[in-house]
XYZ file of C-alpha atoms in Angstrom:
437
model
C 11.351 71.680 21.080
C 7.716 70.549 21.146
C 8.074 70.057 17.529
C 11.316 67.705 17.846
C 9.786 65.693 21.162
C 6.456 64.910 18.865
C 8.794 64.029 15.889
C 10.765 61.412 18.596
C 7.643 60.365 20.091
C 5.956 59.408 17.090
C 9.009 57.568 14.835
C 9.612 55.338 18.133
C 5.598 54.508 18.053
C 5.991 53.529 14.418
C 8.697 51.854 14.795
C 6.921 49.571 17.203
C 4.204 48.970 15.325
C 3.190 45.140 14.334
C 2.876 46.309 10.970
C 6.368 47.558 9.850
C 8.856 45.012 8.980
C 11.305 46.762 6.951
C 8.750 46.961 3.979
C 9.030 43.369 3.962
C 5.893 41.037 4.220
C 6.348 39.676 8.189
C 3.116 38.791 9.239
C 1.296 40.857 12.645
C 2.598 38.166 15.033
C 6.287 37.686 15.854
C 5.890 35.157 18.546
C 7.839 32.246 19.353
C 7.468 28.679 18.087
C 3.883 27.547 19.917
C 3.663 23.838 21.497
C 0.334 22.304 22.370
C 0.639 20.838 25.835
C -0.483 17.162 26.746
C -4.717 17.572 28.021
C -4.835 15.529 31.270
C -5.447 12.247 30.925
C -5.500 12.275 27.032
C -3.059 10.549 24.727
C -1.772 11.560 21.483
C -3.000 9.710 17.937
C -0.413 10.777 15.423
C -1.623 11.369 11.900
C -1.863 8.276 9.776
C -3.793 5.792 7.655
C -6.001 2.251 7.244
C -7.932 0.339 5.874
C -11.305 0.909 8.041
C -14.199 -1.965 7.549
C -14.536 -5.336 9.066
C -10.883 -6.914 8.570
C -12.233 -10.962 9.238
C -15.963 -11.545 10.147
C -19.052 -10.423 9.359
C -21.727 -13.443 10.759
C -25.046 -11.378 10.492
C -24.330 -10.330 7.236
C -24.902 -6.568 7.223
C -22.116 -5.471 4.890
C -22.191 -2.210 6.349
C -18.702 -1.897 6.633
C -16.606 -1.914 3.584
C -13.053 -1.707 3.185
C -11.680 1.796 2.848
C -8.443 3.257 2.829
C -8.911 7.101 4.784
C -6.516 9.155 6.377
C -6.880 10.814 9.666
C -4.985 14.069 11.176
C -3.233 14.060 14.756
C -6.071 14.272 17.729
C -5.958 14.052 21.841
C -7.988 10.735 23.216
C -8.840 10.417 26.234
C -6.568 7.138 27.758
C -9.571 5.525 29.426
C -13.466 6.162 29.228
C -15.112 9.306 30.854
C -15.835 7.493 34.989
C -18.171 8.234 37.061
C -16.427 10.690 39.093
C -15.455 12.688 36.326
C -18.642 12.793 34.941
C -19.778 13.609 38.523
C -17.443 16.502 38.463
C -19.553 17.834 35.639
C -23.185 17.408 37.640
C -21.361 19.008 40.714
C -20.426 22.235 38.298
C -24.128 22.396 37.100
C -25.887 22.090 40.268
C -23.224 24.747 41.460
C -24.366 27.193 38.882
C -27.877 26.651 39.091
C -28.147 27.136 42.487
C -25.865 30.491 42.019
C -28.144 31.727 39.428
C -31.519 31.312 41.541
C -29.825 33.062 44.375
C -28.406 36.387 41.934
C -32.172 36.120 40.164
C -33.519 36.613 43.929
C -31.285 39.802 44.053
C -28.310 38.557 45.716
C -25.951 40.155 43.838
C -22.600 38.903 45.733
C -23.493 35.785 43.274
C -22.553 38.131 39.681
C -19.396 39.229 39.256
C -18.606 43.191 39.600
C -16.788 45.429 37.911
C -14.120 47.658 40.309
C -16.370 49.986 41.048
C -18.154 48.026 42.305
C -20.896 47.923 39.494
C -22.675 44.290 38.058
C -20.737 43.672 34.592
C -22.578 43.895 31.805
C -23.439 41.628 30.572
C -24.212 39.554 33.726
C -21.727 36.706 34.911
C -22.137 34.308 37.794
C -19.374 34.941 40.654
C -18.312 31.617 41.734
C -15.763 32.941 44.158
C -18.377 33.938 46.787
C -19.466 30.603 49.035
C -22.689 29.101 49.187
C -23.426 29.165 53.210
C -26.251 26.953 53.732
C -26.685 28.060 57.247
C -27.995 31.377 55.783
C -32.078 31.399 55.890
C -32.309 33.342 52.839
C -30.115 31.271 50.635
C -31.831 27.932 52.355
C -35.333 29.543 51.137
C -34.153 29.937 47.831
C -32.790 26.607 47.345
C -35.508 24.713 48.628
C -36.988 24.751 44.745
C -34.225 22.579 43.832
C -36.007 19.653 46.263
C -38.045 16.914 45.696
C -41.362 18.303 47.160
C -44.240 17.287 48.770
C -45.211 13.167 48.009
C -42.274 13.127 45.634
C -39.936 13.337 48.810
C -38.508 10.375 50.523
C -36.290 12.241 52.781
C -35.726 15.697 53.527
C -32.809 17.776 50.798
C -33.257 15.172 48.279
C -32.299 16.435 45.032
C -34.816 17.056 42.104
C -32.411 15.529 39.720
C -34.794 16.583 36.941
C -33.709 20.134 37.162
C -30.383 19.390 36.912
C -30.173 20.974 33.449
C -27.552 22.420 31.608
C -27.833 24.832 28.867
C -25.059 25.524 26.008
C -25.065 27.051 22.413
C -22.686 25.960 19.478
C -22.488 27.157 15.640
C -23.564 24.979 13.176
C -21.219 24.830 10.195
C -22.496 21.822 8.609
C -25.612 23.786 7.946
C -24.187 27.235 7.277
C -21.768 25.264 4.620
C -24.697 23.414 3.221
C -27.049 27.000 2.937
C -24.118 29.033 1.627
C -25.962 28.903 -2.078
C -28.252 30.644 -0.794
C -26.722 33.272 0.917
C -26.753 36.960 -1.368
C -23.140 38.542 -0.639
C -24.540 41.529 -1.833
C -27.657 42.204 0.394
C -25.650 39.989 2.949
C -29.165 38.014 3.311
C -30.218 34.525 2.600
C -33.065 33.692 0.240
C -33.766 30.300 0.630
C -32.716 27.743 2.237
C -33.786 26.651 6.211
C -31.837 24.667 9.069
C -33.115 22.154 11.751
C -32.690 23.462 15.386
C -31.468 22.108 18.411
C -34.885 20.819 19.196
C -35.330 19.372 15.721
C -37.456 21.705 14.411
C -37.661 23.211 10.830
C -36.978 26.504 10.410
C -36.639 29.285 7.733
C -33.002 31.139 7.516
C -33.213 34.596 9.401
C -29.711 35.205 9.424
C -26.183 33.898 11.253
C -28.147 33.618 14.356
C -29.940 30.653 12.553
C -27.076 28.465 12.687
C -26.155 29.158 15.917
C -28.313 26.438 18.056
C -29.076 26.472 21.639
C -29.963 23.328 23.769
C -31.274 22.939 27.413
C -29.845 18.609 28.369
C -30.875 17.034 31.520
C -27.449 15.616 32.185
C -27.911 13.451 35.241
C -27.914 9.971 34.041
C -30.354 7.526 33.805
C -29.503 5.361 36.620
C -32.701 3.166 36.207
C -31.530 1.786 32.938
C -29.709 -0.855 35.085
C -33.193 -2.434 35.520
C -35.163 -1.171 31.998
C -32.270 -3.435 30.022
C -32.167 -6.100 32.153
C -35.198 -8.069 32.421
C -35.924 -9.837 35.671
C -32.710 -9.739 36.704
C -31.783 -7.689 40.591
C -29.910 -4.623 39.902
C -31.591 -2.478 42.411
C -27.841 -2.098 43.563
C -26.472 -0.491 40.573
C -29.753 1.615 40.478
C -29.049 3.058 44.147
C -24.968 3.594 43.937
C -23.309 3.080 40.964
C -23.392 6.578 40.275
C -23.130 8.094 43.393
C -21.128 5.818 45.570
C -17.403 6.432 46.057
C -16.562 2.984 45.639
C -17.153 2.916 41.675
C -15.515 6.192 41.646
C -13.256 4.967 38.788
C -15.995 2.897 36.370
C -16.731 4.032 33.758
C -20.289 6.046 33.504
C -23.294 4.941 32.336
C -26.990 5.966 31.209
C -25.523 8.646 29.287
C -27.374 9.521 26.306
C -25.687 11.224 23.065
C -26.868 14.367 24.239
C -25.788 14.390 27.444
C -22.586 13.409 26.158
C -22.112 16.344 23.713
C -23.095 18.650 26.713
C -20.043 17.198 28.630
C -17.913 17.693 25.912
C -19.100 21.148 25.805
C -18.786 21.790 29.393
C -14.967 20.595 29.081
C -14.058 23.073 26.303
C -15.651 25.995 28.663
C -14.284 24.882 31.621
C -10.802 24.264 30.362
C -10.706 27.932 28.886
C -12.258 29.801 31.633
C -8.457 28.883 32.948
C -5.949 28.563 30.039
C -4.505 31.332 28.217
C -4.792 29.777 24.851
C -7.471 29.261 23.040
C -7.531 25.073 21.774
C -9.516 23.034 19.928
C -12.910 22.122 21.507
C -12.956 18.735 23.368
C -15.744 16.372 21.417
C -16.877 12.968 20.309
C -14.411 10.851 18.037
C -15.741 10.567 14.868
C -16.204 6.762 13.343
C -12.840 6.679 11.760
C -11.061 8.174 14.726
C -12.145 5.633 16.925
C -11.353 2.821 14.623
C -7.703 4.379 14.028
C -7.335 4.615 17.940
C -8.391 1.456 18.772
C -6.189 -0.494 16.308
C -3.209 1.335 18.070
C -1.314 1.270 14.774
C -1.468 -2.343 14.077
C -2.595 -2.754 10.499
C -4.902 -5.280 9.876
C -5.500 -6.503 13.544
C -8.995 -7.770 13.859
C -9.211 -6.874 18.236
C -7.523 -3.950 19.380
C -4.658 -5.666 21.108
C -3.745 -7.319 17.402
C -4.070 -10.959 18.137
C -7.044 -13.504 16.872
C -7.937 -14.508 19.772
C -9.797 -12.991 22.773
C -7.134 -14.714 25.186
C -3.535 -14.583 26.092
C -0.588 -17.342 26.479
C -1.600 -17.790 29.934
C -5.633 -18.284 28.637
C -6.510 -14.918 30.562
C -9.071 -12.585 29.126
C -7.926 -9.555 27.382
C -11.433 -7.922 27.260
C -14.113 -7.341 29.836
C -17.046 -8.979 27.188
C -19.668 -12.208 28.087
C -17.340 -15.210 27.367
C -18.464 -18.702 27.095
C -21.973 -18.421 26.381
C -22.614 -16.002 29.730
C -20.054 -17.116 32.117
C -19.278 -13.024 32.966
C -17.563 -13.493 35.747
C -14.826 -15.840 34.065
C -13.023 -12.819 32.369
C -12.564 -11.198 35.954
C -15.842 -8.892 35.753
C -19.576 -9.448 36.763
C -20.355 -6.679 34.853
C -18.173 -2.924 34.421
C -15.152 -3.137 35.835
C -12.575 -0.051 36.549
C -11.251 1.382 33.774
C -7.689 0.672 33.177
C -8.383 -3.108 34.328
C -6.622 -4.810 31.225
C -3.582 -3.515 29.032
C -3.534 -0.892 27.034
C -3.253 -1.013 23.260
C -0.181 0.222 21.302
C -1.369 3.910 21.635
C -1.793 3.794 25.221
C -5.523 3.569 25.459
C -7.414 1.426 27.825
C -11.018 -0.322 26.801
C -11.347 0.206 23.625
C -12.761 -3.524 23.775
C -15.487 -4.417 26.235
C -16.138 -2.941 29.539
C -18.956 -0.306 28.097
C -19.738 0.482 24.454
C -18.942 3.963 23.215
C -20.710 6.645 21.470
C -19.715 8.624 18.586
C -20.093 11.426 16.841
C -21.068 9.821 13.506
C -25.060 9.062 12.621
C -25.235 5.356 11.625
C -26.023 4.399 7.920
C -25.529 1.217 6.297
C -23.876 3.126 3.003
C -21.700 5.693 5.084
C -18.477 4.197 4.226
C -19.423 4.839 0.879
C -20.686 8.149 0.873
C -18.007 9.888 3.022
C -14.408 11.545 2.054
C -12.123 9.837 2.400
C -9.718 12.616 4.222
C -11.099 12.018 8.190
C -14.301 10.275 7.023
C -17.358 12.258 8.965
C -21.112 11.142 8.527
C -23.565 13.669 10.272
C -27.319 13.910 10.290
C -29.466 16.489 11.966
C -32.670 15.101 12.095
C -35.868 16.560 13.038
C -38.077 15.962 15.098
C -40.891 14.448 12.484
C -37.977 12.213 11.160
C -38.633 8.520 11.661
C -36.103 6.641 14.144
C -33.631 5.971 11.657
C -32.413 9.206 11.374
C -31.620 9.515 14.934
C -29.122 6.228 14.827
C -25.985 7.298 15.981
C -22.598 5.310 15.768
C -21.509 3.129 19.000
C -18.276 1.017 18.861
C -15.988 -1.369 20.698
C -18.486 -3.634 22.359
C -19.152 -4.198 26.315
C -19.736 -6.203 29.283
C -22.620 -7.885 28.189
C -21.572 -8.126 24.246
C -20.207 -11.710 22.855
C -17.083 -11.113 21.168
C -17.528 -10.354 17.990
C -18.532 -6.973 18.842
C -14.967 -6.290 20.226
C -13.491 -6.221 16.957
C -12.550 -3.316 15.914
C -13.824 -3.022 12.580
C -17.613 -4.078 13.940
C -20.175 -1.267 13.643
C -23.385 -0.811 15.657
C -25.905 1.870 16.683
C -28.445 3.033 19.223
C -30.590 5.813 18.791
C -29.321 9.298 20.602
C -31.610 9.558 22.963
C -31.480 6.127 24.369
C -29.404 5.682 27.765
C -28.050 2.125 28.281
C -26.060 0.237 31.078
C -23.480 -0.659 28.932
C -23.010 2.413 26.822
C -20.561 4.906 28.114
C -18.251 7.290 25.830
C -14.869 8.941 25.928
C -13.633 12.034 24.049
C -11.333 13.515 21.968
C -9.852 16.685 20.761
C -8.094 17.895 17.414
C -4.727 18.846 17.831
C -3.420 22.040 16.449
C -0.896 21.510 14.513
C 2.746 23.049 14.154
């Protein structure tokens, strides 16, 4: 009887198994038909073509943007640029977890996450369950660090934005596919070959762990550039509140480097999986020729983003937030950003992809790039180092701002800043690739 009750047990485990099909090839997974559900706030860009390049004017002459015809795959954009309280969502997470790690590095260990018997996982993990009681002493003396201290206070639990860091590690695949000659299958080591790190540093190949780079990013932003790019002009306002204040809750953020921008992106894709139960694409930058596609919002041809020649309506309104009439700002219905969302959306649904704040990308800026790149989802990318003159650290910004004349609205223009610069009209938005069924 033992005999027949292993036989039974055993044909209905095998019969179970992923890997029988009837001796027919069926694949380990038998699950339904998989949809990708809508991000939050993102709009779908369905797969298509054009002609990328400047489609009418080109008055300084650069001719760094040839006509091209490329094709791009379906991706998620988000409908309006990244605000200021979304981005302020993302300090509010990083302060959060810095202040949790001081207190579990002081020993507190109801900040790291236990197993159910009660033990610390291994490795460690930051408990965000357990709430930060300020009233505590002991968590008060730990926190103090993360204050402005001694003649750099004004007033007393004033934040040292500087620490305000956040630290994140990617895999480089642009590097690993550009070593791969010199990898030996057989030894499974690489002779040759070296990769730049996150700091921009040159480095021989060890191994995998080469390519994967780590990066620490001060990610509170720059809220001084109000007065560093405009001249004698009194924005002591802006400096004080636009970031912080509720009232410009919904404008779009500024002095936001590249950088910091990539670490938001990062912190999305982490933050959005620590809760789903399927694994998506990672949220990013738009490359060059994704943000071109979007923003003609399939009209072929159309030199601004809403189709038409002109930077006007039938009515004579505005279309853009830009500086009209040789610095009359305030005549398109702006003094300078204005909520996103202000004007009408394009044919794809997004908002601003004209004026309001310039927007980084993901591309490095060259004046030959059109001509160098594929022309399946066109990508240019450059990791300099850190010995590399400026030009190598040009990165791609697009669709004009407040304080641009028009012909930076078109959607074929092309212009740059280098990635480390934060501006007070450069903000960005991002996107994600959509998996597709």
């Amino acid at each position: 009887m033992k005999w027949f009750a292993f036989i039974f047990i055993f044909s209905v485990l095998y019969s179970c198994s992923p890997y029988q099909g009837g001796g027919e090839l069926t694949g380990t997974r038998k699950a339904r038909k998989w949809f990708e559900p809508q991000p939050y706030g993102m709009v779908l860009i369905p797969t298509g073509s054009l002609n990328i390049g400047n489609n009418d004017e080109d008055i300084t002459w650069t001719m760094s943007a040839s006509s091209k015809t490329i094709s791009v795959p379906a991706f998620w954009m988000d409908e309006t640029e990244i605000t200021n309280d979304e981005y302020r969502q993302f300090v509010a997470w990083v302060i959060d977890s810095i202040k949790r790690q001081r207190l579990a590095d002081e020993g507190m260990e109801e900040f790291l996450m236990q197993s159910r018997k009660g033990e610390v996982m291994d490795p460690p993990r930051l408990n965000y369950q357990t709430r930060i009681d300020m009233r505590k002493e002991e968590y008060k003396d730990v926190l103090a660090g993360m204050m402005y201290q001694g003649d750099d206070r004004i007033t007393e639990n004033e934040l040292d934005v500087r620490k305000v860091e956040y630290s994140y590690s990617w895999y480089d695949f642009a590097q690993a596919a550009h070593n791969d000659r010199f990898y030996d299958r057989e030894s499974g080591t690489y002779k040759g070959g070296f990769v730049i790190n996150a700091d921009g540093e040159k480095e021989a190949i060890k191994g995998r762990s080469s390519f994967i780079l780590r990066k620490k990013v001060k990610i509170y932003p720059d809220t001084l550039c109000w007065l560093k790019d405009l001249t004698y002009a009194y924005n002591e306002p802006f400096v004080r509140e636009y970031f912080s204040h509720v009232g410009y809750d919904n404008y779009p953020v500024v002095g936001v480097n590249w950088h910091q921008a990539r670490a938001f992106c990062n912190w999305r894709t982490q933050f959005f999986n620590n809760y789903a139960t399927t694994r998506v694409q990672e949220w990013r930058l738009p490359n060059e020729a994704e943000w071109e596609y979007a923003a003609r919002g399939g009209l072929s041809g159309g030199k601004y983003p809403w189709g038409g020649p002109y930077t006007r309506n039938k009515k004579g309104c505005f279309l853009a937030n830009f500086k009209p009439l040789r610095g009359n700002y305030v005549s398109d219905g702006g003094y300078t950003t204005l909520p996103v969302g202000t004007y009408e959306p394009n044919g794809f649904g997004l908002y601003d992809m004209a004026g309001n704040v310039a927007e980084w990308t993901g591309d490095a800026f060259d004046e030959s790039a059109y001509q160098q790149t594929s022309d399946l989802n066109p990508y240019y990318q450059v990791t300099a180092k850190k010995t590399d003159n400026k030009i190598s650290k040009r990165k791609v910004i697009r669709g004009g701002s407040w304080k641009d004349i028009a012909y930076y609205l078109q959607c074929g223009v092309r212009d740059y800043e280098y990635e480390d610069s934060t501006r007070c009209f450069i903000g960005f938005r991002t996107v994600r690739t959509r998996i597709e069924y």
